[in-house]
Amino acid sequence: MVRPATDDDVDLLVEWHADPETSRYWDDETFTREQMLDRLRREPVDAWIVEAHGEPVGYLQSWWEDDEPKRGGLDGFIVPGARGRGLMPDAARALARHLLAEGWEHVTVDPYEWNERALKGWRNAGFVPQSRHEADDEHRAPWVLMRFDPSA
């Protein structure tokens, strides 16, 4: 299940990002409580909490581009103790389908090429590799552009 993140989730999100087993997949970024509150209010990004059996186990964010048609991407993680159960592929697939139903033209992800776990998880969620890219202003290492295929 995926639900919108709220201010009540801030301390948990700060804790999750502080874990080296999470932050290493997010360019080693960690956040203070105030920074996380600001992140939850960013435009154009929506923050989501992934839950399993009513317990928060991960984070997704959907971001979109300003120009039409509406399109954008997802980023996310599952906390280390909940990995390996297929929770992220299920959550990402559900969110991507929701965004398409809301009128998005397409949904993408951009995992690092070295992150085999993410590549496999996104593939399991229905994302198909489109192209490979070198490091740039937003990526510290080579990355793969993947696009959601609702028929996958």
Tab-separated table of N, CA and C in Angstrom:
chain	number	residue	atom	x	y	z
A	1	MET	N	0.830	-1.177	0.000
A	1	MET	CA	0.000	0.000	0.000
A	1	MET	C	0.876	1.243	0.000
A	2	VAL	N	0.415	2.277	-0.669
A	2	VAL	CA	1.118	3.557	-0.715
A	2	VAL	C	0.154	4.626	-0.236
A	3	ARG	N	0.614	5.469	0.674
A	3	ARG	CA	-0.203	6.574	1.161
A	3	ARG	C	0.631	7.851	1.147
A	4	PRO	N	-0.020	9.016	1.067
A	4	PRO	CA	0.746	10.271	1.101
A	4	PRO	C	1.533	10.397	2.401
A	5	ALA	N	2.748	10.888	2.298
A	5	ALA	CA	3.549	11.181	3.490
A	5	ALA	C	3.010	12.459	4.126
A	6	THR	N	3.085	12.525	5.448
A	6	THR	CA	2.614	13.699	6.190
A	6	THR	C	3.713	14.169	7.136
A	7	ASP	N	3.451	15.294	7.795
A	7	ASP	CA	4.402	15.797	8.783
A	7	ASP	C	4.648	14.774	9.885
A	8	ASP	N	3.676	13.915	10.159
A	8	ASP	CA	3.851	12.881	11.181
A	8	ASP	C	4.922	11.862	10.794
A	9	ASP	N	5.298	11.805	9.516
A	9	ASP	CA	6.303	10.859	9.032
A	9	ASP	C	7.714	11.428	9.024
A	10	VAL	N	7.863	12.701	9.344
A	10	VAL	CA	9.151	13.386	9.184
A	10	VAL	C	10.263	12.708	9.972
A	11	ASP	N	10.053	12.436	11.248
A	11	ASP	CA	11.119	11.842	12.060
A	11	ASP	C	11.521	10.470	11.511
A	12	LEU	N	10.560	9.698	11.075
A	12	LEU	CA	10.847	8.398	10.491
A	12	LEU	C	11.654	8.545	9.201
A	13	LEU	N	11.279	9.491	8.352
A	13	LEU	CA	12.011	9.719	7.103
A	13	LEU	C	13.442	10.187	7.367
A	14	VAL	N	13.625	11.036	8.354
A	14	VAL	CA	14.980	11.482	8.733
A	14	VAL	C	15.803	10.280	9.182
A	15	GLU	N	15.207	9.442	10.019
A	15	GLU	CA	15.889	8.232	10.510
A	15	GLU	C	16.251	7.302	9.356
A	16	TRP	N	15.310	7.062	8.459
A	16	TRP	CA	15.575	6.176	7.328
A	16	TRP	C	16.714	6.698	6.459
A	17	HIS	N	16.698	7.989	6.143
A	17	HIS	CA	17.750	8.550	5.293
A	17	HIS	C	19.106	8.560	5.998
A	18	ALA	N	19.124	8.561	7.317
A	18	ALA	CA	20.381	8.551	8.067
A	18	ALA	C	21.050	7.182	8.051
A	19	ASP	N	20.304	6.139	7.746
A	19	ASP	CA	20.850	4.785	7.701
A	19	ASP	C	21.766	4.661	6.478
A	20	PRO	N	23.041	4.314	6.684
A	20	PRO	CA	23.957	4.189	5.545
A	20	PRO	C	23.481	3.199	4.481
A	21	GLU	N	22.695	2.205	4.873
A	21	GLU	CA	22.176	1.238	3.899
A	21	GLU	C	21.035	1.820	3.066
A	22	THR	N	20.574	2.992	3.419
A	22	THR	CA	19.614	3.728	2.593
A	22	THR	C	20.313	4.877	1.895
A	23	SER	N	21.044	5.682	2.651
A	23	SER	CA	21.638	6.901	2.080
A	23	SER	C	22.631	6.605	0.965
A	24	ARG	N	23.280	5.449	0.976
A	24	ARG	CA	24.241	5.147	-0.089
A	24	ARG	C	23.566	5.054	-1.454
A	25	TYR	N	22.297	4.749	-1.474
A	25	TYR	CA	21.540	4.702	-2.727
A	25	TYR	C	20.961	6.063	-3.091
A	26	TRP	N	21.102	7.036	-2.202
A	26	TRP	CA	20.581	8.397	-2.413
A	26	TRP	C	21.737	9.396	-2.370
A	27	ASP	N	22.840	9.041	-2.981
A	27	ASP	CA	24.021	9.909	-3.052
A	27	ASP	C	24.488	10.362	-1.678
A	28	ASP	N	24.314	9.489	-0.670
A	28	ASP	CA	24.741	9.740	0.703
A	28	ASP	C	24.062	10.957	1.334
A	29	GLU	N	22.902	11.343	0.809
A	29	GLU	CA	22.173	12.473	1.374
A	29	GLU	C	21.474	12.069	2.672
A	30	THR	N	21.602	12.934	3.668
A	30	THR	CA	20.842	12.821	4.904
A	30	THR	C	20.179	14.177	5.137
A	31	PHE	N	19.168	14.209	5.987
A	31	PHE	CA	18.395	15.431	6.160
A	31	PHE	C	18.087	15.675	7.623
A	32	THR	N	18.047	16.956	7.988
A	32	THR	CA	17.571	17.332	9.317
A	32	THR	C	16.038	17.306	9.293
A	33	ARG	N	15.442	17.439	10.440
A	33	ARG	CA	13.982	17.471	10.521
A	33	ARG	C	13.423	18.630	9.683
A	34	GLU	N	14.050	19.806	9.803
A	34	GLU	CA	13.575	20.977	9.068
A	34	GLU	C	13.727	20.779	7.558
A	35	GLN	N	14.843	20.199	7.135
A	35	GLN	CA	15.035	19.925	5.713
A	35	GLN	C	13.988	18.942	5.199
A	36	MET	N	13.676	17.940	6.001
A	36	MET	CA	12.689	16.960	5.567
A	36	MET	C	11.302	17.590	5.482
A	37	LEU	N	10.970	18.451	6.419
A	37	LEU	CA	9.692	19.165	6.335
A	37	LEU	C	9.626	19.963	5.030
A	38	ASP	N	10.718	20.634	4.691
A	38	ASP	CA	10.775	21.384	3.430
A	38	ASP	C	10.628	20.454	2.233
A	39	ARG	N	11.255	19.294	2.292
A	39	ARG	CA	11.169	18.338	1.183
A	39	ARG	C	9.739	17.844	0.972
A	40	LEU	N	8.999	17.695	2.051
A	40	LEU	CA	7.607	17.235	1.929
A	40	LEU	C	6.709	18.290	1.282
A	41	ARG	N	7.177	19.524	1.257
A	41	ARG	CA	6.380	20.615	0.685
A	41	ARG	C	6.894	21.068	-0.684
A	42	ARG	N	7.841	20.337	-1.240
A	42	ARG	CA	8.422	20.731	-2.534
A	42	ARG	C	7.411	20.622	-3.659
A	43	GLU	N	7.526	21.537	-4.592
A	43	GLU	CA	6.827	21.433	-5.874
A	43	GLU	C	7.926	21.181	-6.890
A	44	PRO	N	7.791	20.391	-7.801
A	44	PRO	CA	6.672	19.508	-8.113
A	44	PRO	C	6.964	18.064	-7.721
A	45	VAL	N	6.886	17.773	-6.437
A	45	VAL	CA	7.163	16.427	-5.917
A	45	VAL	C	6.081	16.048	-4.919
A	46	ASP	N	5.587	14.827	-5.023
A	46	ASP	CA	4.686	14.277	-4.021
A	46	ASP	C	5.414	13.155	-3.295
A	47	ALA	N	5.327	13.139	-1.977
A	47	ALA	CA	5.997	12.137	-1.149
A	47	ALA	C	4.986	11.097	-0.687
A	48	TRP	N	5.411	9.842	-0.692
A	48	TRP	CA	4.544	8.709	-0.361
A	48	TRP	C	5.245	7.777	0.618
A	49	ILE	N	4.474	7.158	1.490
A	49	ILE	CA	4.991	6.135	2.400
A	49	ILE	C	4.480	4.783	1.919
A	50	VAL	N	5.392	3.822	1.825
A	50	VAL	CA	5.038	2.449	1.469
A	50	VAL	C	4.763	1.711	2.778
A	51	GLU	N	3.627	1.043	2.844
A	51	GLU	CA	3.282	0.283	4.036
A	51	GLU	C	3.074	-1.181	3.700
A	52	ALA	N	3.394	-2.034	4.660
A	52	ALA	CA	3.120	-3.469	4.577
A	52	ALA	C	2.456	-3.863	5.881
A	53	HIS	N	1.253	-4.398	5.793
A	53	HIS	CA	0.491	-4.800	6.973
A	53	HIS	C	0.338	-3.649	7.960
A	54	GLY	N	0.138	-2.430	7.422
A	54	GLY	CA	-0.085	-1.258	8.254
A	54	GLY	C	1.160	-0.616	8.824
A	55	GLU	N	2.330	-1.174	8.531
A	55	GLU	CA	3.587	-0.629	9.053
A	55	GLU	C	4.362	0.069	7.938
A	56	PRO	N	4.915	1.268	8.200
A	56	PRO	CA	5.719	1.944	7.193
A	56	PRO	C	7.031	1.194	6.948
A	57	VAL	N	7.322	0.925	5.675
A	57	VAL	CA	8.521	0.164	5.324
A	57	VAL	C	9.322	0.814	4.205
A	58	GLY	N	8.857	1.936	3.685
A	58	GLY	CA	9.597	2.553	2.594
A	58	GLY	C	9.029	3.884	2.163
A	59	TYR	N	9.709	4.445	1.198
A	59	TYR	CA	9.406	5.789	0.714
A	59	TYR	C	9.400	5.788	-0.802
A	60	LEU	N	8.457	6.485	-1.382
A	60	LEU	CA	8.425	6.764	-2.817
A	60	LEU	C	8.184	8.250	-2.988
A	61	GLN	N	8.741	8.804	-4.042
A	61	GLN	CA	8.366	10.161	-4.408
A	61	GLN	C	8.079	10.175	-5.897
A	62	SER	N	7.039	10.909	-6.255
A	62	SER	CA	6.718	11.107	-7.657
A	62	SER	C	6.986	12.578	-7.960
A	63	TRP	N	7.664	12.818	-9.041
A	63	TRP	CA	7.983	14.185	-9.456
A	63	TRP	C	7.541	14.348	-10.908
A	64	TRP	N	7.221	15.554	-11.273
A	64	TRP	CA	6.754	15.781	-12.631
A	64	TRP	C	7.403	17.017	-13.222
A	65	GLU	N	7.404	17.033	-14.542
A	65	GLU	CA	7.938	18.165	-15.291
A	65	GLU	C	6.849	19.212	-15.450
A	66	ASP	N	7.257	20.462	-15.590
A	66	ASP	CA	6.307	21.568	-15.648
A	66	ASP	C	5.533	21.655	-16.957
A	67	ASP	N	6.143	21.231	-18.052
A	67	ASP	CA	5.475	21.389	-19.339
A	67	ASP	C	4.524	20.233	-19.618
A	68	GLU	N	3.596	20.465	-20.530
A	68	GLU	CA	2.617	19.444	-20.926
A	68	GLU	C	3.170	18.619	-22.075
A	69	PRO	N	2.765	17.395	-22.248
A	69	PRO	CA	1.839	16.659	-21.399
A	69	PRO	C	2.513	16.268	-20.080
A	70	LYS	N	1.704	16.047	-19.060
A	70	LYS	CA	2.232	15.743	-17.734
A	70	LYS	C	2.964	14.405	-17.765
A	71	ARG	N	4.178	14.434	-17.295
A	71	ARG	CA	5.007	13.244	-17.224
A	71	ARG	C	6.064	13.482	-16.153
A	72	GLY	N	6.633	12.388	-15.684
A	72	GLY	CA	7.648	12.517	-14.648
A	72	GLY	C	8.170	11.161	-14.240
A	73	GLY	N	8.618	11.069	-13.005
A	73	GLY	CA	9.239	9.829	-12.577
A	73	GLY	C	9.056	9.540	-11.103
A	74	LEU	N	9.638	8.424	-10.720
A	74	LEU	CA	9.602	7.953	-9.346
A	74	LEU	C	11.023	7.762	-8.829
A	75	ASP	N	11.173	7.905	-7.543
A	75	ASP	CA	12.378	7.523	-6.804
A	75	ASP	C	11.868	6.858	-5.540
A	76	GLY	N	12.650	5.951	-4.973
A	76	GLY	CA	12.181	5.347	-3.742
A	76	GLY	C	13.133	4.334	-3.151
A	77	PHE	N	12.783	3.877	-1.973
A	77	PHE	CA	13.549	2.833	-1.297
A	77	PHE	C	12.662	2.096	-0.307
A	78	ILE	N	13.083	0.907	-0.001
A	78	ILE	CA	12.495	0.109	1.076
A	78	ILE	C	13.566	0.017	2.158
A	79	VAL	N	13.164	0.098	3.418
A	79	VAL	CA	14.139	0.015	4.509
A	79	VAL	C	14.796	-1.366	4.491
A	80	PRO	N	16.056	-1.438	4.925
A	80	PRO	CA	16.790	-2.705	4.833
A	80	PRO	C	16.055	-3.918	5.396
A	81	GLY	N	15.389	-3.781	6.522
A	81	GLY	CA	14.722	-4.920	7.138
A	81	GLY	C	13.516	-5.445	6.372
A	82	ALA	N	13.046	-4.689	5.391
A	82	ALA	CA	11.860	-5.101	4.627
A	82	ALA	C	12.195	-5.446	3.174
A	83	ARG	N	13.462	-5.424	2.838
A	83	ARG	CA	13.864	-5.702	1.453
A	83	ARG	C	13.734	-7.183	1.123
A	84	GLY	N	13.595	-7.453	-0.174
A	84	GLY	CA	13.577	-8.828	-0.646
A	84	GLY	C	12.214	-9.484	-0.621
A	85	ARG	N	11.164	-8.721	-0.318
A	85	ARG	CA	9.813	-9.288	-0.250
A	85	ARG	C	8.912	-8.807	-1.395
A	86	GLY	N	9.482	-8.067	-2.349
A	86	GLY	CA	8.689	-7.586	-3.485
A	86	GLY	C	7.801	-6.401	-3.155
A	87	LEU	N	8.057	-5.731	-2.038
A	87	LEU	CA	7.207	-4.619	-1.627
A	87	LEU	C	7.355	-3.404	-2.542
A	88	MET	N	8.591	-3.069	-2.910
A	88	MET	CA	8.783	-1.897	-3.765
A	88	MET	C	8.216	-2.116	-5.159
A	89	PRO	N	8.471	-3.247	-5.807
A	89	PRO	CA	7.844	-3.421	-7.128
A	89	PRO	C	6.326	-3.297	-7.075
A	90	ASP	N	5.694	-3.875	-6.060
A	90	ASP	CA	4.241	-3.773	-5.944
A	90	ASP	C	3.799	-2.329	-5.739
A	91	ALA	N	4.481	-1.612	-4.849
A	91	ALA	CA	4.116	-0.224	-4.562
A	91	ALA	C	4.370	0.672	-5.769
A	92	ALA	N	5.528	0.502	-6.409
A	92	ALA	CA	5.862	1.336	-7.568
A	92	ALA	C	4.904	1.086	-8.725
A	93	ARG	N	4.563	-0.166	-8.960
A	93	ARG	CA	3.615	-0.500	-10.027
A	93	ARG	C	2.261	0.158	-9.755
A	94	ALA	N	1.783	0.054	-8.514
A	94	ALA	CA	0.493	0.655	-8.156
A	94	ALA	C	0.528	2.173	-8.322
A	95	LEU	N	1.601	2.811	-7.885
A	95	LEU	CA	1.697	4.260	-8.000
A	95	LEU	C	1.817	4.679	-9.462
A	96	ALA	N	2.624	3.978	-10.244
A	96	ALA	CA	2.767	4.316	-11.669
A	96	ALA	C	1.424	4.187	-12.384
A	97	ARG	N	0.686	3.142	-12.106
A	97	ARG	CA	-0.637	2.975	-12.725
A	97	ARG	C	-1.583	4.100	-12.302
A	98	HIS	N	-1.516	4.476	-11.038
A	98	HIS	CA	-2.340	5.582	-10.547
A	98	HIS	C	-2.009	6.880	-11.295
A	99	LEU	N	-0.722	7.160	-11.462
A	99	LEU	CA	-0.316	8.387	-12.142
A	99	LEU	C	-0.769	8.382	-13.604
A	100	LEU	N	-0.646	7.253	-14.266
A	100	LEU	CA	-1.125	7.166	-15.647
A	100	LEU	C	-2.643	7.382	-15.698
A	101	ALA	N	-3.361	6.818	-14.743
A	101	ALA	CA	-4.811	6.998	-14.696
A	101	ALA	C	-5.187	8.461	-14.422
A	102	GLU	N	-4.291	9.187	-13.757
A	102	GLU	CA	-4.514	10.612	-13.488
A	102	GLU	C	-4.156	11.485	-14.690
A	103	GLY	N	-3.709	10.851	-15.784
A	103	GLY	CA	-3.431	11.606	-17.000
A	103	GLY	C	-1.969	11.778	-17.368
A	104	TRP	N	-1.068	11.184	-16.590
A	104	TRP	CA	0.342	11.280	-16.966
A	104	TRP	C	0.562	10.544	-18.285
A	105	GLU	N	1.427	11.101	-19.120
A	105	GLU	CA	1.764	10.458	-20.393
A	105	GLU	C	2.687	9.256	-20.172
A	106	HIS	N	3.678	9.419	-19.300
A	106	HIS	CA	4.550	8.305	-18.952
A	106	HIS	C	5.226	8.546	-17.608
A	107	VAL	N	5.750	7.448	-17.046
A	107	VAL	CA	6.426	7.469	-15.750
A	107	VAL	C	7.777	6.786	-15.940
A	108	THR	N	8.838	7.424	-15.450
A	108	THR	CA	10.182	6.883	-15.602
A	108	THR	C	10.870	6.731	-14.246
A	109	VAL	N	11.970	6.015	-14.261
A	109	VAL	CA	12.902	5.926	-13.133
A	109	VAL	C	14.306	6.027	-13.699
A	110	ASP	N	15.272	6.345	-12.838
A	110	ASP	CA	16.644	6.534	-13.315
A	110	ASP	C	17.682	5.946	-12.348
A	111	PRO	N	17.639	4.638	-12.132
A	111	PRO	CA	18.589	4.027	-11.185
A	111	PRO	C	20.019	4.059	-11.716
A	112	TYR	N	20.942	4.050	-10.770
A	112	TYR	CA	22.343	3.928	-11.151
A	112	TYR	C	22.594	2.558	-11.765
A	113	GLU	N	23.454	2.540	-12.734
A	113	GLU	CA	23.782	1.303	-13.439
A	113	GLU	C	24.373	0.255	-12.486
A	114	TRP	N	25.091	0.685	-11.460
A	114	TRP	CA	25.723	-0.242	-10.515
A	114	TRP	C	24.725	-0.839	-9.530
A	115	ASN	N	23.520	-0.278	-9.435
A	115	ASN	CA	22.550	-0.704	-8.422
A	115	ASN	C	21.684	-1.846	-8.969
A	116	GLU	N	22.252	-3.038	-8.955
A	116	GLU	CA	21.567	-4.215	-9.505
A	116	GLU	C	20.225	-4.486	-8.818
A	117	ARG	N	20.178	-4.282	-7.503
A	117	ARG	CA	18.933	-4.518	-6.764
A	117	ARG	C	17.830	-3.590	-7.275
A	118	ALA	N	18.159	-2.312	-7.478
A	118	ALA	CA	17.153	-1.366	-7.976
A	118	ALA	C	16.748	-1.701	-9.407
A	119	LEU	N	17.715	-2.014	-10.249
A	119	LEU	CA	17.393	-2.365	-11.632
A	119	LEU	C	16.428	-3.549	-11.686
A	120	LYS	N	16.699	-4.561	-10.878
A	120	LYS	CA	15.825	-5.731	-10.848
A	120	LYS	C	14.445	-5.373	-10.299
A	121	GLY	N	14.417	-4.595	-9.228
A	121	GLY	CA	13.143	-4.201	-8.625
A	121	GLY	C	12.286	-3.373	-9.576
A	122	TRP	N	12.903	-2.410	-10.245
A	122	TRP	CA	12.141	-1.594	-11.199
A	122	TRP	C	11.647	-2.458	-12.359
A	123	ARG	N	12.484	-3.386	-12.825
A	123	ARG	CA	12.031	-4.300	-13.890
A	123	ARG	C	10.830	-5.108	-13.410
A	124	ASN	N	10.897	-5.611	-12.189
A	124	ASN	CA	9.783	-6.383	-11.624
A	124	ASN	C	8.520	-5.538	-11.468
A	125	ALA	N	8.683	-4.233	-11.340
A	125	ALA	CA	7.537	-3.331	-11.225
A	125	ALA	C	6.933	-2.996	-12.585
A	126	GLY	N	7.630	-3.335	-13.671
A	126	GLY	CA	7.114	-3.052	-15.006
A	126	GLY	C	7.850	-1.946	-15.743
A	127	PHE	N	8.998	-1.538	-15.234
A	127	PHE	CA	9.794	-0.513	-15.907
A	127	PHE	C	10.771	-1.193	-16.866
A	128	VAL	N	10.861	-0.652	-18.065
A	128	VAL	CA	11.667	-1.238	-19.134
A	128	VAL	C	12.822	-0.293	-19.451
A	129	PRO	N	14.073	-0.805	-19.495
A	129	PRO	CA	15.206	0.057	-19.847
A	129	PRO	C	15.010	0.699	-21.222
A	130	GLN	N	15.301	2.006	-21.279
A	130	GLN	CA	15.188	2.760	-22.520
A	130	GLN	C	16.544	3.196	-23.046
A	131	SER	N	17.415	3.645	-22.133
A	131	SER	CA	18.719	4.137	-22.553
A	131	SER	C	19.660	4.208	-21.358
A	132	ARG	N	20.955	4.199	-21.658
A	132	ARG	CA	22.009	4.305	-20.651
A	132	ARG	C	22.642	5.682	-20.773
A	133	HIS	N	23.011	6.290	-19.629
A	133	HIS	CA	23.570	7.638	-19.643
A	133	HIS	C	24.790	7.723	-18.731
A	134	GLU	N	25.678	8.606	-19.069
A	134	GLU	CA	26.846	8.872	-18.231
A	134	GLU	C	26.451	9.780	-17.071
A	135	ALA	N	27.340	9.891	-16.094
A	135	ALA	CA	27.116	10.791	-14.965
A	135	ALA	C	26.850	12.201	-15.501
A	136	ASP	N	26.013	12.953	-14.769
A	136	ASP	CA	25.677	14.314	-15.180
A	136	ASP	C	25.407	15.157	-13.935
A	137	ASP	N	24.760	16.288	-14.113
A	137	ASP	CA	24.502	17.185	-12.982
A	137	ASP	C	23.627	16.566	-11.901
A	138	GLU	N	22.769	15.618	-12.267
A	138	GLU	CA	21.864	15.003	-11.301
A	138	GLU	C	22.266	13.589	-10.893
A	139	HIS	N	23.248	13.011	-11.541
A	139	HIS	CA	23.648	11.626	-11.288
A	139	HIS	C	25.164	11.547	-11.128
A	140	ARG	N	25.602	10.940	-10.032
A	140	ARG	CA	27.037	10.856	-9.751
A	140	ARG	C	27.737	9.734	-10.502
A	141	ALA	N	26.984	8.871	-11.133
A	141	ALA	CA	27.549	7.711	-11.832
A	141	ALA	C	26.654	7.398	-13.034
A	142	PRO	N	27.118	6.518	-13.930
A	142	PRO	CA	26.257	6.122	-15.055
A	142	PRO	C	24.919	5.589	-14.549
A	143	TRP	N	23.869	5.883	-15.324
A	143	TRP	CA	22.513	5.538	-14.914
A	143	TRP	C	21.719	5.036	-16.103
A	144	VAL	N	20.579	4.429	-15.793
A	144	VAL	CA	19.711	3.837	-16.815
A	144	VAL	C	18.346	4.515	-16.740
A	145	LEU	N	17.861	5.005	-17.866
A	145	LEU	CA	16.505	5.530	-17.949
A	145	LEU	C	15.580	4.368	-18.232
A	146	MET	N	14.568	4.201	-17.374
A	146	MET	CA	13.592	3.129	-17.522
A	146	MET	C	12.200	3.751	-17.556
A	147	ARG	N	11.333	3.198	-18.380
A	147	ARG	CA	9.977	3.724	-18.536
A	147	ARG	C	8.950	2.656	-18.181
A	148	PHE	N	7.912	3.069	-17.460
A	148	PHE	CA	6.881	2.129	-17.032
A	148	PHE	C	6.064	1.656	-18.238
A	149	ASP	N	5.903	0.344	-18.316
A	149	ASP	CA	5.070	-0.275	-19.338
A	149	ASP	C	3.909	-0.950	-18.623
A	150	PRO	N	2.702	-0.350	-18.687
A	150	PRO	CA	1.579	-0.925	-17.937
A	150	PRO	C	1.194	-2.331	-18.349
A	151	SER	N	1.658	-2.771	-19.496
A	151	SER	CA	1.326	-4.142	-19.921
A	151	SER	C	2.323	-5.168	-19.402
A	152	ALA	N	3.379	-4.687	-18.788
A	152	ALA	CA	4.429	-5.617	-18.302
A	152	ALA	C	4.007	-6.325	-17.030
